PDB file of C-alpha atoms in Angstrom:
ATOM      1  CA  MET Z  11     188.888 103.172 156.514  1.00 45.00           C
ATOM      2  CA  GLY Z  12     185.606 104.438 156.029  1.00 49.00           C
ATOM      3  CA  ASN Z  13     184.532 102.807 159.503  1.00 58.00           C
ATOM      4  CA  ASP Z  14     187.457 104.048 161.448  1.00 65.00           C
ATOM      5  CA  PRO Z  15     185.926 106.300 164.395  1.00 70.00           C
ATOM      6  CA  ASP Z  16     187.089 110.025 164.397  1.00 87.00           C
ATOM      7  CA  PRO Z  17     189.901 109.789 166.654  1.00 89.00           C
ATOM      8  CA  GLU Z  18     189.738 113.751 167.535  1.00 92.00           C
ATOM      9  CA  ARG Z  19     185.983 112.940 168.627  1.00 93.00           C
ATOM     10  CA  LEU Z  20     186.487 109.594 170.249  1.00 92.00           C
ATOM     11  CA  ARG Z  21     189.420 111.312 172.388  1.00 91.00           C
ATOM     12  CA  ALA Z  22     187.282 114.143 173.365  1.00 93.00           C
ATOM     13  CA  LEU Z  23     184.143 112.295 174.358  1.00 94.00           C
ATOM     14  CA  ARG Z  24     186.845 109.757 176.597  1.00 93.00           C
ATOM     15  CA  THR Z  25     188.138 112.809 178.176  1.00 93.00           C
ATOM     16  CA  ARG Z  26     184.605 114.324 178.859  1.00 95.00           C
ATOM     17  CA  LEU Z  27     183.610 110.881 180.605  1.00 95.00           C
ATOM     18  CA  ALA Z  28     186.786 110.838 182.632  1.00 94.00           C
ATOM     19  CA  GLU Z  29     186.455 114.323 183.833  1.00 95.00           C
ATOM     20  CA  GLN Z  30     182.796 113.565 184.787  1.00 95.00           C
ATOM     21  CA  LEU Z  31     183.883 110.518 187.014  1.00 95.00           C
ATOM     22  CA  MET Z  32     186.685 112.212 188.537  1.00 96.00           C
ATOM     23  CA  ALA Z  33     184.016 115.019 189.630  1.00 96.00           C
ATOM     24  CA  ALA Z  34     181.708 112.597 191.040  1.00 96.00           C
ATOM     25  CA  HIS Z  35     184.674 111.051 192.664  1.00 97.00           C
ATOM     26  CA  ARG Z  36     185.492 114.643 194.248  1.00 97.00           C
ATOM     27  CA  GLU Z  37     182.255 115.140 194.964  1.00 96.00           C
ATOM     28  CA  ALA Z  38     181.724 111.832 197.160  1.00 97.00           C
ATOM     29  CA  GLY Z  39     184.806 113.283 198.955  1.00 97.00           C
ATOM     30  CA  GLU Z  40     187.619 111.581 196.985  1.00 97.00           C
ATOM     31  CA  PRO Z  41     187.175 108.050 198.610  1.00 97.00           C
ATOM     32  CA  PRO Z  42     190.520 106.293 198.443  1.00 97.00           C
ATOM     33  CA  TYR Z  43     190.942 104.188 195.221  1.00 97.00           C
ATOM     34  CA  SER Z  44     191.831 100.912 197.429  1.00 97.00           C
ATOM     35  CA  GLU Z  45     188.166 101.705 198.937  1.00 96.00           C
ATOM     36  CA  ILE Z  46     186.541 102.042 195.439  1.00 97.00           C
ATOM     37  CA  ALA Z  47     188.284  99.092 194.022  1.00 97.00           C
ATOM     38  CA  GLY Z  48     187.130  96.518 196.691  1.00 96.00           C
ATOM     39  CA  GLN Z  49     183.498  97.711 196.283  1.00 95.00           C
ATOM     40  CA  VAL Z  50     183.679  97.753 192.371  1.00 94.00           C
ATOM     41  CA  GLY Z  51     185.498  94.271 192.413  1.00 94.00           C
ATOM     42  CA  VAL Z  52     188.340  95.577 190.315  1.00 94.00           C
ATOM     43  CA  SER Z  53     192.003  96.550 190.832  1.00 94.00           C
ATOM     44  CA  LYS Z  54     193.139  99.887 192.064  1.00 95.00           C
ATOM     45  CA  SER Z  55     195.069 100.291 188.819  1.00 94.00           C
ATOM     46  CA  THR Z  56     191.895  99.881 187.186  1.00 92.00           C
ATOM     47  CA  VAL Z  57     190.168 102.466 189.250  1.00 94.00           C
ATOM     48  CA  PHE Z  58     193.078 104.777 188.497  1.00 94.00           C
ATOM     49  CA  ARG Z  59     192.532 104.345 185.123  1.00 92.00           C
ATOM     50  CA  LEU Z  60     189.123 104.568 184.999  1.00 91.00           C
ATOM     51  CA  LEU Z  61     189.118 108.161 186.718  1.00 92.00           C
ATOM     52  CA  ASN Z  62     191.924 109.433 184.462  1.00 90.00           C
ATOM     53  CA  GLY Z  63     190.472 108.065 180.805  1.00 87.00           C
ATOM     54  CA  ILE Z  64     193.724 106.052 180.504  1.00 86.00           C
ATOM     55  CA  GLY Z  65     193.401 103.183 177.639  1.00 79.00           C
ATOM     56  CA  GLU Z  66     192.945 102.579 174.402  1.00 77.00           C
ATOM     57  CA  ARG Z  67     188.957 101.238 174.665  1.00 78.00           C
ATOM     58  CA  SER Z  68     186.286 102.278 177.040  1.00 82.00           C
ATOM     59  CA  PRO Z  69     186.077 100.698 180.263  1.00 88.00           C
ATOM     60  CA  LYS Z  70     182.982  98.152 180.716  1.00 92.00           C
ATOM     61  CA  TRP Z  71     179.981  99.978 181.689  1.00 95.00           C
ATOM     62  CA  ARG Z  72     179.434  97.878 184.729  1.00 95.00           C
ATOM     63  CA  HIS Z  73     182.477  99.280 186.748  1.00 94.00           C
ATOM     64  CA  ILE Z  74     181.385 102.453 185.525  1.00 95.00           C
ATOM     65  CA  ASP Z  75     177.825 102.266 186.874  1.00 96.00           C
ATOM     66  CA  ASP Z  76     179.472 100.386 190.292  1.00 96.00           C
ATOM     67  CA  MET Z  77     181.789 103.563 190.968  1.00 96.00           C
ATOM     68  CA  LEU Z  78     178.920 106.234 190.390  1.00 96.00           C
ATOM     69  CA  GLU Z  79     176.848 104.034 192.864  1.00 96.00           C
ATOM     70  CA  VAL Z  80     179.968 104.322 195.477  1.00 96.00           C
ATOM     71  CA  PHE Z  81     179.791 107.876 194.817  1.00 97.00           C
ATOM     72  CA  GLY Z  82     175.989 108.114 195.635  1.00 96.00           C
ATOM     73  CA  ARG Z  83     174.880 109.534 192.185  1.00 93.00           C
ATOM     74  CA  SER Z  84     171.372 110.131 190.962  1.00 94.00           C
ATOM     75  CA  ASP Z  85     169.674 107.957 188.730  1.00 95.00           C
ATOM     76  CA  ARG Z  86     169.716 110.794 186.224  1.00 95.00           C
ATOM     77  CA  GLU Z  87     173.505 111.392 186.363  1.00 93.00           C
ATOM     78  CA  VAL Z  88     173.960 107.734 186.066  1.00 96.00           C
ATOM     79  CA  GLU Z  89     171.838 108.245 182.709  1.00 97.00           C
ATOM     80  CA  ARG Z  90     173.584 111.359 181.352  1.00 96.00           C
ATOM     81  CA  LEU Z  91     177.072 109.325 181.687  1.00 96.00           C
ATOM     82  CA  ARG Z  92     175.512 106.002 180.176  1.00 97.00           C
ATOM     83  CA  ALA Z  93     174.454 107.823 176.923  1.00 97.00           C
ATOM     84  CA  LEU Z  94     177.963 109.503 176.925  1.00 96.00           C
ATOM     85  CA  TRP Z  95     179.334 105.964 177.438  1.00 96.00           C
ATOM     86  CA  MET Z  96     177.027 104.838 174.730  1.00 96.00           C
ATOM     87  CA  GLU Z  97     178.366 107.242 172.286  1.00 95.00           C
ATOM     88  CA  ILE Z  98     182.038 106.546 172.866  1.00 94.00           C
ATOM     89  CA  ARG Z  99     180.995 102.811 172.083  1.00 93.00           C
ATOM     90  CA  ASP Z 100     179.295 103.321 169.302  1.00 93.00           C
ATOM     91  CA  LEU Z 101     181.971 105.115 167.720  1.00 92.00           C
ATOM     92  CA  GLU Z 102     184.397 102.369 168.990  1.00 91.00           C
ATOM     93  CA  LYS Z 103     182.558  99.427 167.762  1.00 89.00           C
ATOM     94  CA  PRO Z 104     179.588 100.679 165.332  1.00 89.00           C
ATOM     95  CA  LEU Z 105     176.632  98.272 165.461  1.00 87.00           C
ATOM     96  CA  GLY Z 106     175.881  96.801 161.536  1.00 74.00           C
TER      97      GLY Z 106
END
């Protein structure tokens, strides 16, 4: 039980990631999920889950990175979101 992640912290971080992805989506003019899915190489339902923070695990970084590219985000913002994603992954699956 000592290795279990703090569920409230994990939920809060996942929510923050989803909110930031949704903000990036909005700032990009809210391209249709089908357009994003085609460019990222995932299903529309996966795009929906990514943007709405739905799921028991964090999404794969490559999907987030590809979405951010579709949204035209800066390298700085990508690195900021990657740090947040890494924090989530470290809670979900600590190394060592």
